[in-house]
GROMACS .gro file of C-alpha atoms in nm:
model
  420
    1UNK     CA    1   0.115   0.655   2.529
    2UNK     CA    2   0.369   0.888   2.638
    3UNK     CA    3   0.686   0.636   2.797
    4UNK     CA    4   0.757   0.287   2.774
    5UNK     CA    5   0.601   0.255   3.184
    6UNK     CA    6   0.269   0.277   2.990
    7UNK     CA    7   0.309  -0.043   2.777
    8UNK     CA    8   0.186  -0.371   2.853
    9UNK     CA    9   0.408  -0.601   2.804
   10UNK     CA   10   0.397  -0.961   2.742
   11UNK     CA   11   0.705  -1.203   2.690
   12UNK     CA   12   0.652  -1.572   2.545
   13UNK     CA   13   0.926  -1.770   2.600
   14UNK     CA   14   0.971  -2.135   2.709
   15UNK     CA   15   1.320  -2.074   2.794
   16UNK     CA   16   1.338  -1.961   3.201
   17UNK     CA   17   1.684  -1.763   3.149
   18UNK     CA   18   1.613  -1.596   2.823
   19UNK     CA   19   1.244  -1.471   2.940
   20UNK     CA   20   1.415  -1.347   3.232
   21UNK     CA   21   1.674  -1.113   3.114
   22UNK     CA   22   1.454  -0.994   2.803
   23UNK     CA   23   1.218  -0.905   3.086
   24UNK     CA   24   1.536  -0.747   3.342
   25UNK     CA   25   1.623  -0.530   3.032
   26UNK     CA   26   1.262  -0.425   2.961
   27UNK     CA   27   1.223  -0.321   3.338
   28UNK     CA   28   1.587  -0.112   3.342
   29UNK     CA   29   1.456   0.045   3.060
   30UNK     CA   30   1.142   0.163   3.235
   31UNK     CA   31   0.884  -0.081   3.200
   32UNK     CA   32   0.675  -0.145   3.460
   33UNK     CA   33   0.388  -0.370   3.324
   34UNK     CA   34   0.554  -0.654   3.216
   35UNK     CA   35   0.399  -1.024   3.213
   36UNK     CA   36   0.535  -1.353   3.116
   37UNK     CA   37   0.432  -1.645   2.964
   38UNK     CA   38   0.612  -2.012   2.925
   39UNK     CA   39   0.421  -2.089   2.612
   40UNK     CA   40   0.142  -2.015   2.441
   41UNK     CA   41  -0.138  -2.137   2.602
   42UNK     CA   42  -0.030  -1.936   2.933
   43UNK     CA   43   0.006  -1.642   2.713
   44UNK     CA   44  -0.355  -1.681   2.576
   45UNK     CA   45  -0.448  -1.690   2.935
   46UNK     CA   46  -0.259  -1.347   3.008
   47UNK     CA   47  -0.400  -1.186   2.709
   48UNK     CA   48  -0.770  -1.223   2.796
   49UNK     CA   49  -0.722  -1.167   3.124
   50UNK     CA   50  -0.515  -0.820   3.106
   51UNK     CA   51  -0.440  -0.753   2.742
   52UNK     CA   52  -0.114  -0.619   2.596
   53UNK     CA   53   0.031  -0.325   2.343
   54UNK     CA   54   0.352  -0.526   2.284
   55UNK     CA   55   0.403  -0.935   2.255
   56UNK     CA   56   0.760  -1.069   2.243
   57UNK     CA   57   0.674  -1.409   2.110
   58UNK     CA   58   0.943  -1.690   2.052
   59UNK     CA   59   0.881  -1.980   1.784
   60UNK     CA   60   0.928  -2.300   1.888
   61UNK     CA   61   0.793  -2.388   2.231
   62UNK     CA   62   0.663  -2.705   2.425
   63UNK     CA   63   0.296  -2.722   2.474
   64UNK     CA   64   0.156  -2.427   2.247
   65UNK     CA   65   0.374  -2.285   1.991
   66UNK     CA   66   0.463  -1.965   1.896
   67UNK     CA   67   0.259  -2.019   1.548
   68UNK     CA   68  -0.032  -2.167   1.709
   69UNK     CA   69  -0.045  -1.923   1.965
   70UNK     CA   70  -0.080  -1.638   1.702
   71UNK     CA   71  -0.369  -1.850   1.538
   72UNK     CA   72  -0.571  -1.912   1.850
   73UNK     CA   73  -0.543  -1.540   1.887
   74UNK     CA   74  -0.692  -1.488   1.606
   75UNK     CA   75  -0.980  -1.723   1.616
   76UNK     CA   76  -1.092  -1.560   1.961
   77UNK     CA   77  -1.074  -1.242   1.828
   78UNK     CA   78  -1.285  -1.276   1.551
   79UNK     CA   79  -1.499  -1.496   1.707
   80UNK     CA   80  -1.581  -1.261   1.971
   81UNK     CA   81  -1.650  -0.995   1.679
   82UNK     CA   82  -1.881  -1.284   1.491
   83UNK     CA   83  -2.085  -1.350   1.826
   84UNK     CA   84  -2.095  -0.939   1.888
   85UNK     CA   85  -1.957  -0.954   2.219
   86UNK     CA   86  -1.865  -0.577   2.240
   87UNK     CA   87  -1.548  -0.493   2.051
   88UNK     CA   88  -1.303  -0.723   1.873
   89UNK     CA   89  -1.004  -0.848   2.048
   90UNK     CA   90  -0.677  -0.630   1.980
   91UNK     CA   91  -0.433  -0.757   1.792
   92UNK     CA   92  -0.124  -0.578   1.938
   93UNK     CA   93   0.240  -0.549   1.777
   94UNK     CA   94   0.393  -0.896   1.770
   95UNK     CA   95   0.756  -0.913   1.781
   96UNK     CA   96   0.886  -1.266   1.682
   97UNK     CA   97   1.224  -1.388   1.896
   98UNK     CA   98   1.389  -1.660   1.756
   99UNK     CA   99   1.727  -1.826   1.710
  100UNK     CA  100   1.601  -1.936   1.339
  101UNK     CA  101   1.740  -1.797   1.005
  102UNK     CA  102   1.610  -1.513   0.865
  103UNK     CA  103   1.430  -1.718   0.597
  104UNK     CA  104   1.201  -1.892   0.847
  105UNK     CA  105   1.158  -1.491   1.072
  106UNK     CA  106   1.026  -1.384   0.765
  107UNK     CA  107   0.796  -1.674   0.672
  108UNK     CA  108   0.659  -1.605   1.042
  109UNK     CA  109   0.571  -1.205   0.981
  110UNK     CA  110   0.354  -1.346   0.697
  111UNK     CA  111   0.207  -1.553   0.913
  112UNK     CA  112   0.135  -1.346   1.146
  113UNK     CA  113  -0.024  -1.064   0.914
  114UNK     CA  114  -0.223  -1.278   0.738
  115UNK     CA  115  -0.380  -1.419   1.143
  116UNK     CA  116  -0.452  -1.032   1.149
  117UNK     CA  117  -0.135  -0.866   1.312
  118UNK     CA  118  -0.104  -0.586   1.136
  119UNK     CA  119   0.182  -0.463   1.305
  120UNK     CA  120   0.476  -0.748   1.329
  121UNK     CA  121   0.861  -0.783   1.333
  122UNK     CA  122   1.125  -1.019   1.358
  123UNK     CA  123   1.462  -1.040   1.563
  124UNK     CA  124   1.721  -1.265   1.599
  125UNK     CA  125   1.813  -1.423   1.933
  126UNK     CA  126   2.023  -1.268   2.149
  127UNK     CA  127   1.795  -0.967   2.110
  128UNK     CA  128   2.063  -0.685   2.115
  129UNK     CA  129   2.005  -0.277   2.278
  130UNK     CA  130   1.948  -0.121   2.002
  131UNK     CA  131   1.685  -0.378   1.823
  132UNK     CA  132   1.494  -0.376   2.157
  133UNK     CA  133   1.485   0.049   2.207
  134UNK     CA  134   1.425   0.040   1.806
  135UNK     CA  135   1.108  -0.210   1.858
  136UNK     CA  136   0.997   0.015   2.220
  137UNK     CA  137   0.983   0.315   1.985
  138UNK     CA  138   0.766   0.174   1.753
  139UNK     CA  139   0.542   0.053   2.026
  140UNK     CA  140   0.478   0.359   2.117
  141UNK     CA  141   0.419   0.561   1.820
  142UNK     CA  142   0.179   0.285   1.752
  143UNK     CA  143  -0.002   0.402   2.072
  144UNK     CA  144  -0.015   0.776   2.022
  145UNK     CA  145  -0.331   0.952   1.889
  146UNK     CA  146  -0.344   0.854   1.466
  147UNK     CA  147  -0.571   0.797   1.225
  148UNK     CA  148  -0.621   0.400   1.206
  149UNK     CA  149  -0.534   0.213   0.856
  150UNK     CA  150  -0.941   0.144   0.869
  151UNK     CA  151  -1.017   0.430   0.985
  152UNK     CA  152  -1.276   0.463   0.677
  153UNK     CA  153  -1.545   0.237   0.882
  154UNK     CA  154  -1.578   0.539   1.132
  155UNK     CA  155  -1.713   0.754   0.880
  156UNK     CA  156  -2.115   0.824   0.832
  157UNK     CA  157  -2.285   0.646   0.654
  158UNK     CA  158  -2.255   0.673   0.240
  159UNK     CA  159  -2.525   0.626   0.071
  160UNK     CA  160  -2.597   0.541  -0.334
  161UNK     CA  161  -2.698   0.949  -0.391
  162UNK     CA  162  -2.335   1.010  -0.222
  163UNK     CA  163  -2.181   0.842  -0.409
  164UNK     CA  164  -2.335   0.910  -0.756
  165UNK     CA  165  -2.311   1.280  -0.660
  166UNK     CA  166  -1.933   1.242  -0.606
  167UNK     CA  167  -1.867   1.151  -0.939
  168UNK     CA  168  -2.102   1.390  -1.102
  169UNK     CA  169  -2.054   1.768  -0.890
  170UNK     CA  170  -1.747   1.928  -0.963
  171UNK     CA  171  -1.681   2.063  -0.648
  172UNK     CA  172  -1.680   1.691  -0.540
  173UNK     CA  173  -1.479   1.515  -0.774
  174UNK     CA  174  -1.140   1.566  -0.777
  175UNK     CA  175  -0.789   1.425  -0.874
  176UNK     CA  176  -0.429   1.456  -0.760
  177UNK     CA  177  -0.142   1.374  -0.829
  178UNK     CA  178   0.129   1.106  -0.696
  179UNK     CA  179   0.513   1.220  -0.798
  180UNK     CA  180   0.682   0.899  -0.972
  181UNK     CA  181   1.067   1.023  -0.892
  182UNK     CA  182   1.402   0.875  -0.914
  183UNK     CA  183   1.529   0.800  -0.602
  184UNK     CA  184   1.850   0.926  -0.652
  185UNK     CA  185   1.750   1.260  -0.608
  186UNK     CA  186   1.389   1.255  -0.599
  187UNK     CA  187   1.355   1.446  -0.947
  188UNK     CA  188   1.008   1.377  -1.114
  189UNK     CA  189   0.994   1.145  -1.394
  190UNK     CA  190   0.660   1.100  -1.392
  191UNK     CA  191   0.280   1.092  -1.198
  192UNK     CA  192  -0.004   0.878  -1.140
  193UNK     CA  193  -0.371   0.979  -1.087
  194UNK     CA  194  -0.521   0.947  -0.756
  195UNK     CA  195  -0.906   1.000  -0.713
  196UNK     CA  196  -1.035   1.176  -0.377
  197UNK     CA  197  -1.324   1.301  -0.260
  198UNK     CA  198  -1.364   1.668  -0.172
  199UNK     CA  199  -1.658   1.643   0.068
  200UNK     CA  200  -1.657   1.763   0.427
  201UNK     CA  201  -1.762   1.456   0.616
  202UNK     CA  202  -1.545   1.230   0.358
  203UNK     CA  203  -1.270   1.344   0.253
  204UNK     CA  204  -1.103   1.141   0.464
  205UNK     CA  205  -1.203   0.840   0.305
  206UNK     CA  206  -0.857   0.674   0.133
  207UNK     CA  207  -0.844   0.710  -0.248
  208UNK     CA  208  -0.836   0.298  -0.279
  209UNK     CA  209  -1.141   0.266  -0.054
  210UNK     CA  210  -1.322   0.538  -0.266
  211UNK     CA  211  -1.250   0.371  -0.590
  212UNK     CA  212  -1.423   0.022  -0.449
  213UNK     CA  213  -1.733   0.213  -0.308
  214UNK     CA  214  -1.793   0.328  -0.684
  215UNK     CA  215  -1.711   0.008  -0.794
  216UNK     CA  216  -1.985  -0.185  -0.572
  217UNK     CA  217  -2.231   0.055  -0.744
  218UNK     CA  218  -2.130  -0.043  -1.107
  219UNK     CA  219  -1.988   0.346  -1.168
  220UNK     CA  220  -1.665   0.236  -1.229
  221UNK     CA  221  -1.658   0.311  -1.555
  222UNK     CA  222  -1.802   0.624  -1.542
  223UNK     CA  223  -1.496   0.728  -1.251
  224UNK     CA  224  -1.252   0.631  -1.547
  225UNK     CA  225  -1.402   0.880  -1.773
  226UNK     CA  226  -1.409   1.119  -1.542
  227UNK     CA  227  -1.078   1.032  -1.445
  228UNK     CA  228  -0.923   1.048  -1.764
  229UNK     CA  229  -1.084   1.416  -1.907
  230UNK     CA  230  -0.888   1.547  -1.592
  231UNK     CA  231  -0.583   1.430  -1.659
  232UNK     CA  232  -0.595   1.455  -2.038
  233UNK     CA  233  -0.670   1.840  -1.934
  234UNK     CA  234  -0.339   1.853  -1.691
  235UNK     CA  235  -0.133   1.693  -1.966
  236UNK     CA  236  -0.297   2.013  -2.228
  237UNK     CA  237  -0.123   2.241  -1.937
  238UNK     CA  238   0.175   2.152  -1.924
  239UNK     CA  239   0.237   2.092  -2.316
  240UNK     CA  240   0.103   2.436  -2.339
  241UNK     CA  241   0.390   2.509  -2.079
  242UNK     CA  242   0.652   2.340  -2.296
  243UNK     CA  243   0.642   2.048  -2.074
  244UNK     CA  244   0.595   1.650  -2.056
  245UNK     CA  245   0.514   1.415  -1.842
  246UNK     CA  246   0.355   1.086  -1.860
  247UNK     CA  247   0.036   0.993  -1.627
  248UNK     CA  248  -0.119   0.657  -1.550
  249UNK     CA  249  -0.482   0.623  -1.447
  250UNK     CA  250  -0.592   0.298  -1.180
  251UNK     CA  251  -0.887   0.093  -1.350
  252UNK     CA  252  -1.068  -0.239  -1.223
  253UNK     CA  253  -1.002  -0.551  -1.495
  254UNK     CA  254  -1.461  -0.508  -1.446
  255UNK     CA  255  -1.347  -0.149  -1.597
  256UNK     CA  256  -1.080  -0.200  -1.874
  257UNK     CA  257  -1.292  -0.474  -1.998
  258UNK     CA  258  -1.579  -0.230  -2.151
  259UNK     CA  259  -1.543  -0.287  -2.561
  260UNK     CA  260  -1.502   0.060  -2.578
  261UNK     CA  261  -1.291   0.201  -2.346
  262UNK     CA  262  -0.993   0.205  -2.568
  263UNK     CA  263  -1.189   0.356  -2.838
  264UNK     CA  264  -1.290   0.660  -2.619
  265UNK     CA  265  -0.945   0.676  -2.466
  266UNK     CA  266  -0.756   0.752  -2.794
  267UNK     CA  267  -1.048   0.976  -2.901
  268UNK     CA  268  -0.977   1.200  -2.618
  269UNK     CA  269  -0.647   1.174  -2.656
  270UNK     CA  270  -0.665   1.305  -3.034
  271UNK     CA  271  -0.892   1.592  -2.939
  272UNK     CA  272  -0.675   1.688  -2.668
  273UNK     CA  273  -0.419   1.728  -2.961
  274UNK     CA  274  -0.179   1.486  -2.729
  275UNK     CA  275   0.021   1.130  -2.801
  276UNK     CA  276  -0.102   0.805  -2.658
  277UNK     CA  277   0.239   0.774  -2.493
  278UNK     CA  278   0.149   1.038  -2.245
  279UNK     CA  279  -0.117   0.832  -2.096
  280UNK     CA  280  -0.114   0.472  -1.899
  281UNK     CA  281  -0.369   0.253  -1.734
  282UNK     CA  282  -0.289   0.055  -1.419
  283UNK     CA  283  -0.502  -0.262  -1.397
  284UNK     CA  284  -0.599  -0.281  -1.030
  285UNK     CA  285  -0.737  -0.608  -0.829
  286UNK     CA  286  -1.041  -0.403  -0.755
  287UNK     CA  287  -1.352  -0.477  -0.899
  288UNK     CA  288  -1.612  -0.804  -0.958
  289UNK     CA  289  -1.502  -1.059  -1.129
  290UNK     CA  290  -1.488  -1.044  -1.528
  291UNK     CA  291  -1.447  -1.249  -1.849
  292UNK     CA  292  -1.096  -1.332  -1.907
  293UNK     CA  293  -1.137  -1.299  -2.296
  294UNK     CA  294  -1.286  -0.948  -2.234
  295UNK     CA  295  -1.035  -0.777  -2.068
  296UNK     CA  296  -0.770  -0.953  -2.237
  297UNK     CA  297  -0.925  -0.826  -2.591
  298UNK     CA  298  -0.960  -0.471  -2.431
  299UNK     CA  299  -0.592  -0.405  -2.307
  300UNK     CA  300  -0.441  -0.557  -2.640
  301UNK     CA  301  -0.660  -0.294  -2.814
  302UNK     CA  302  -0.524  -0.042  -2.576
  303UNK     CA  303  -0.145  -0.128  -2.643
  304UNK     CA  304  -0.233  -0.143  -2.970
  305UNK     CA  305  -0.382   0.233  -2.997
  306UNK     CA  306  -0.015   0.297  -2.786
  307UNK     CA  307  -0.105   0.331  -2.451
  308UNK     CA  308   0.085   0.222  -2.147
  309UNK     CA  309  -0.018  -0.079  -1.923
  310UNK     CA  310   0.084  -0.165  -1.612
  311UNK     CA  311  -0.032  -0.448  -1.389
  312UNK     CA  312  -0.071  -0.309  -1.006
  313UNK     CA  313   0.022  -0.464  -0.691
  314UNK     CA  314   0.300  -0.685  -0.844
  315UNK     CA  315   0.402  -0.942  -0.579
  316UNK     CA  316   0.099  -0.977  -0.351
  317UNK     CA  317  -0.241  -1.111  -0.456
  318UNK     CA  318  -0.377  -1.170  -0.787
  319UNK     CA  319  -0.069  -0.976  -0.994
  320UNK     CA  320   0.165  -1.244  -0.999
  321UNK     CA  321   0.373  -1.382  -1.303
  322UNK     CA  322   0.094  -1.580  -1.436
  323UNK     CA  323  -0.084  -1.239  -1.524
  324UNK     CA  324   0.237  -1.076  -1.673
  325UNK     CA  325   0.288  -1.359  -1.916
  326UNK     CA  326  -0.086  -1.355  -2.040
  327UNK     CA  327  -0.140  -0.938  -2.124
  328UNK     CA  328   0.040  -0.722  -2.270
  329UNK     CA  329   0.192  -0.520  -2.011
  330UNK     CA  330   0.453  -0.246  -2.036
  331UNK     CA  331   0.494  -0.206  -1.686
  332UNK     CA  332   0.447  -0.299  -1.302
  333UNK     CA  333   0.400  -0.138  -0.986
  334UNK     CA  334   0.516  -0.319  -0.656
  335UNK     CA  335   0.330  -0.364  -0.403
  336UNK     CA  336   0.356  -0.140  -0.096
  337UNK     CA  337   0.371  -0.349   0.183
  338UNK     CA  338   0.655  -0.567  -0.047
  339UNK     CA  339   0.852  -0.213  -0.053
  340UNK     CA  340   0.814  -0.160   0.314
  341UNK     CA  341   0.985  -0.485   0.404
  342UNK     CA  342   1.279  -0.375   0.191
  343UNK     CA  343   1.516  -0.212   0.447
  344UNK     CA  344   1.526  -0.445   0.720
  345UNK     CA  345   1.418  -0.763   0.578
  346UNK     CA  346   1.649  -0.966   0.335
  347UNK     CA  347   1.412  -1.200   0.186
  348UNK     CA  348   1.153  -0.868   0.088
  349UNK     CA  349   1.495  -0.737  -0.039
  350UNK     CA  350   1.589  -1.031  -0.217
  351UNK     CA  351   1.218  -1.070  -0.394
  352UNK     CA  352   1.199  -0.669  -0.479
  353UNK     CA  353   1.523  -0.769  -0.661
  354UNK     CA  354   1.444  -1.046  -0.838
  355UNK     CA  355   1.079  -0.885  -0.985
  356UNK     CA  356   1.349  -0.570  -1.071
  357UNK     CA  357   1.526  -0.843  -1.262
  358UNK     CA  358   1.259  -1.001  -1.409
  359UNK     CA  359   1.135  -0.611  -1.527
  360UNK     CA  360   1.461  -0.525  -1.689
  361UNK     CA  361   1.519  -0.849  -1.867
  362UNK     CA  362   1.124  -0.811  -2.019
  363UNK     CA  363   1.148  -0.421  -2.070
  364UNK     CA  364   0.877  -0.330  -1.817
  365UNK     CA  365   0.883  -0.027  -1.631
  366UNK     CA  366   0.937  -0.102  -1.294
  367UNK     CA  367   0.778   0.142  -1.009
  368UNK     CA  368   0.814   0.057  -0.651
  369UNK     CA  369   0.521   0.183  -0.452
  370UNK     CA  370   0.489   0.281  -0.102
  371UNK     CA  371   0.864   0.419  -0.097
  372UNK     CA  372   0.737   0.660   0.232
  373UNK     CA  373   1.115   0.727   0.365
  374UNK     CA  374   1.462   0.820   0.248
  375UNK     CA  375   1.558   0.496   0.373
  376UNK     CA  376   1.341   0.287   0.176
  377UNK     CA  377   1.440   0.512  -0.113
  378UNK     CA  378   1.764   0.432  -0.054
  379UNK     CA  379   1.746   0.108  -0.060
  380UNK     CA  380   1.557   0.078  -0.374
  381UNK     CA  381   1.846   0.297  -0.532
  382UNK     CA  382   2.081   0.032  -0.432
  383UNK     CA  383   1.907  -0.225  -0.536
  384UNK     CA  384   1.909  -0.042  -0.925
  385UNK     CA  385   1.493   0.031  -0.930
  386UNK     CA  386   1.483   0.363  -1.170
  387UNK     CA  387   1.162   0.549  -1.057
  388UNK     CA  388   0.957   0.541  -0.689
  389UNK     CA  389   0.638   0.649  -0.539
  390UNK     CA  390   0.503   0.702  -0.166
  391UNK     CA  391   0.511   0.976   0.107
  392UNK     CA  392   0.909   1.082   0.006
  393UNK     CA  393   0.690   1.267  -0.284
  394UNK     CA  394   0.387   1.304  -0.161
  395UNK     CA  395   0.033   1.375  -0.351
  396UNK     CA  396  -0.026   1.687  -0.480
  397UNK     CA  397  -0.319   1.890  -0.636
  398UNK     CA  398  -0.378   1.962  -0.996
  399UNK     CA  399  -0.252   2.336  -0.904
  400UNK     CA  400   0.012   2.244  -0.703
  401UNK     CA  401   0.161   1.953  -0.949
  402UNK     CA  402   0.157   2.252  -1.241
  403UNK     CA  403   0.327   2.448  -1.062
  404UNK     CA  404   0.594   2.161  -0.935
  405UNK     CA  405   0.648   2.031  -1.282
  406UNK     CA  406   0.716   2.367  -1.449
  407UNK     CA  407   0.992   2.401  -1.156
  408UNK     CA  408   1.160   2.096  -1.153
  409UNK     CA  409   1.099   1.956  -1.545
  410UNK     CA  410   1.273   2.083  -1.852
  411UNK     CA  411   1.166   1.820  -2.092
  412UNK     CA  412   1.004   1.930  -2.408
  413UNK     CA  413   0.944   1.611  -2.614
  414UNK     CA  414   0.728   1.299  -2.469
  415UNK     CA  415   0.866   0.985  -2.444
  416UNK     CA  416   0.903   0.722  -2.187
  417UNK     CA  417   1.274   0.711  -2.072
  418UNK     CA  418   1.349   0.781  -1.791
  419UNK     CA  419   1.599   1.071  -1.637
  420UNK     CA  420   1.949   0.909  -1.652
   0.00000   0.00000   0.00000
């Protein structure tokens, strides 16, 4: 889409006056598909019959509300999927309206994602220029030529060989690696592995999704090995360089609960003539389910050999508080779509600060993933988080990370602190 006259607009709202003026201001603006809906049973009428890229949706509403309009969506669309009646609905960006606090906007984007909106935001009512250009703009980028966040289902099709060979041929195998950085001024403090696979007709296959392929096929532990030798060889480089930086690997809890892993860990650590301290695992929510007295026996050992642990994904799914208080973790990363909340929505703000809280008063390291802008960075600086990751440092590989650290590190003795 090149101009807001190619968006197709839809406006819920029970309110005559208020519809009409949201839709005026659209139209001076430049839109020229524009429909309107007085609740949300209209509006699921508009939606089959001509679609939309952009909903302005308010909450409460006569008849069909603005939360069971979003769920009706969503059954149709799937259930058009389930019965295979061509392609699934679209889900387009959903813009919530509403005269309620910002508590209750936010509760709705939740909502709203988990109906299958992957694209939603929230403004208070009167909706003023700037938030309405601000939420046209992002329309619009939505609608330019990108590669979709499942974009991974459009690949051929991988088969067991594929996968077994990506984990076995050199040339196929490979790891990079994610700049942790203060966001302050974006100077390294330290790195975390990413695996990706250096084949021509998948390399575009996201590191996460890659990791549960070779998880489904029970080579999960053999991708931590493999995993581990590389980095264990970057972190030989750069002592050799008179530098030192700490690295943490992403393992399934089906991983990290093998008896042995620890075992095998500080063995390569020792013959790689390097200290424990160098090295931490991230416990991902990847992976079939496992024995609770396993894994917990198997990351004690690991902490008690003196590597790091940190529990992934901290404030969305299965890494919640429960988990902290039951292993011995040293450390947490955020979740992503937590961080991207941050900067315009208080209540993401106010929970990023209260996990920050809860890492400083328990002596976790605290990394806040997903930090793609200077914004976001920003805000996490403000809100006193000590070390970042995301697109404001983005991935590098093995050669290219050398050759960053030896510019921009002049540490010479391992340890965990971070730069001041």
């Amino acid at each position: 889409m090149k101009s807001i006259s190619d968006l197709s607009i839809l406006i819920v709202e029970d309110e005559p006056l208020q519809r009409a003026v949201l839709a005026g201001n659209l139209r001076r603006m430049g839109a020229q598909k524009v429909l309107e809906a007085a609740d949300g049973q209209e509006a699921i009428g508009l939606m089959g019959a001509h679609g939309a890229d952009l909903v302005f949706c308010d909450i409460g509403m006569p008849n069909v509300d603005g939360p069971q309009f979003i769920v009706r969506h969503a059954e149709l669309a799937h259930g058009a999927q389930g019965a295979g009646r061509g392609a699934p609905r679209q889900f387009p960006m959903l813009v919530w309206v509403s005269v309620l606090g910002a508590g209750m906007l936010e509760s709705h984007i939740r909502l709203a994602r988990s109906a299958g909106f992957a694209v939603v935001e929230a403004l208070p009512k009167p909706l003023s220029g700037v938030a309405l250009r601000y939420v046209v703009e992002l329309a619009l980028a939505l609608g330019k030529p990108r590669r979709r966040a499942g974009a991974d289902d459009a690949l051929p099709d991988i088969n067991d060989d594929d996968l077994l060979r990506a984990i076995c041929d050199v040339d196929e195998f490979d790891v990079w690696y994610c700049p942790q950085v203060a966001p302050e001024n974006l100077r390294m403090a330290a790195a975390a592995a990413e695996v990706h696979w250096n084949h021509p007709r998948f390399r575009k296959l996201r590191p996460e999704r890659f990791m549960a392929l070779i998880e489904q096929q029970g080579l999960g532990l053999v991708l931590f090995y493999r995993t581990a030798n590389h980095v264990l060889r970057m972190q030989q480089k750069l002592k050799a360089a008179g530098h030192c930086l700490s690295c943490s690997i992403k393992a399934s809890a089906q991983t990290l609960q093998t008896p042995e892993i620890a075992d095998y860990l500080a063995d390569r650590v020792r013959q790689h003539q390097l200290s424990p301290e160098q090295v931490s695992i991230v416990l991902t929510g990847t992976g079939a389910p496992v024995r609770q007295v396993h894994l917990s026996a198997s990351l004690n050992r690991l902490r008690i050999k003196g590597f790091g642990l940190l529990l992934n994904g901290f404030g969305a799914g299965s890494a919640n508080i429960s988990m902290l208080s039951e292993m011995p973790f040293t450390g947490i990363h955020i979740d992503a779509g937590l961080i991207d909340q941050v900067p315009r929505h208080g209540l993401a703000r106010s929970m990023v600060d209260g996990i920050l809280g809860i890492g400083a008063r328990l002596g976790l390291e605290v990394v806040a993933c997903g930090v793609d802008d200077m914004e976001t960075s920003e805000a996490m600086r403000k809100l006193g988080c000590r070390l970042v990751q995301g697109a404001v440092s983005p991935p590098m590989k093995a050669s290219e990370f050398l050759r960053a650290v030896r510019r921009a590190t002049g540490a010479s003795s391992c340890d965990r602190r971070l730069p001041a």
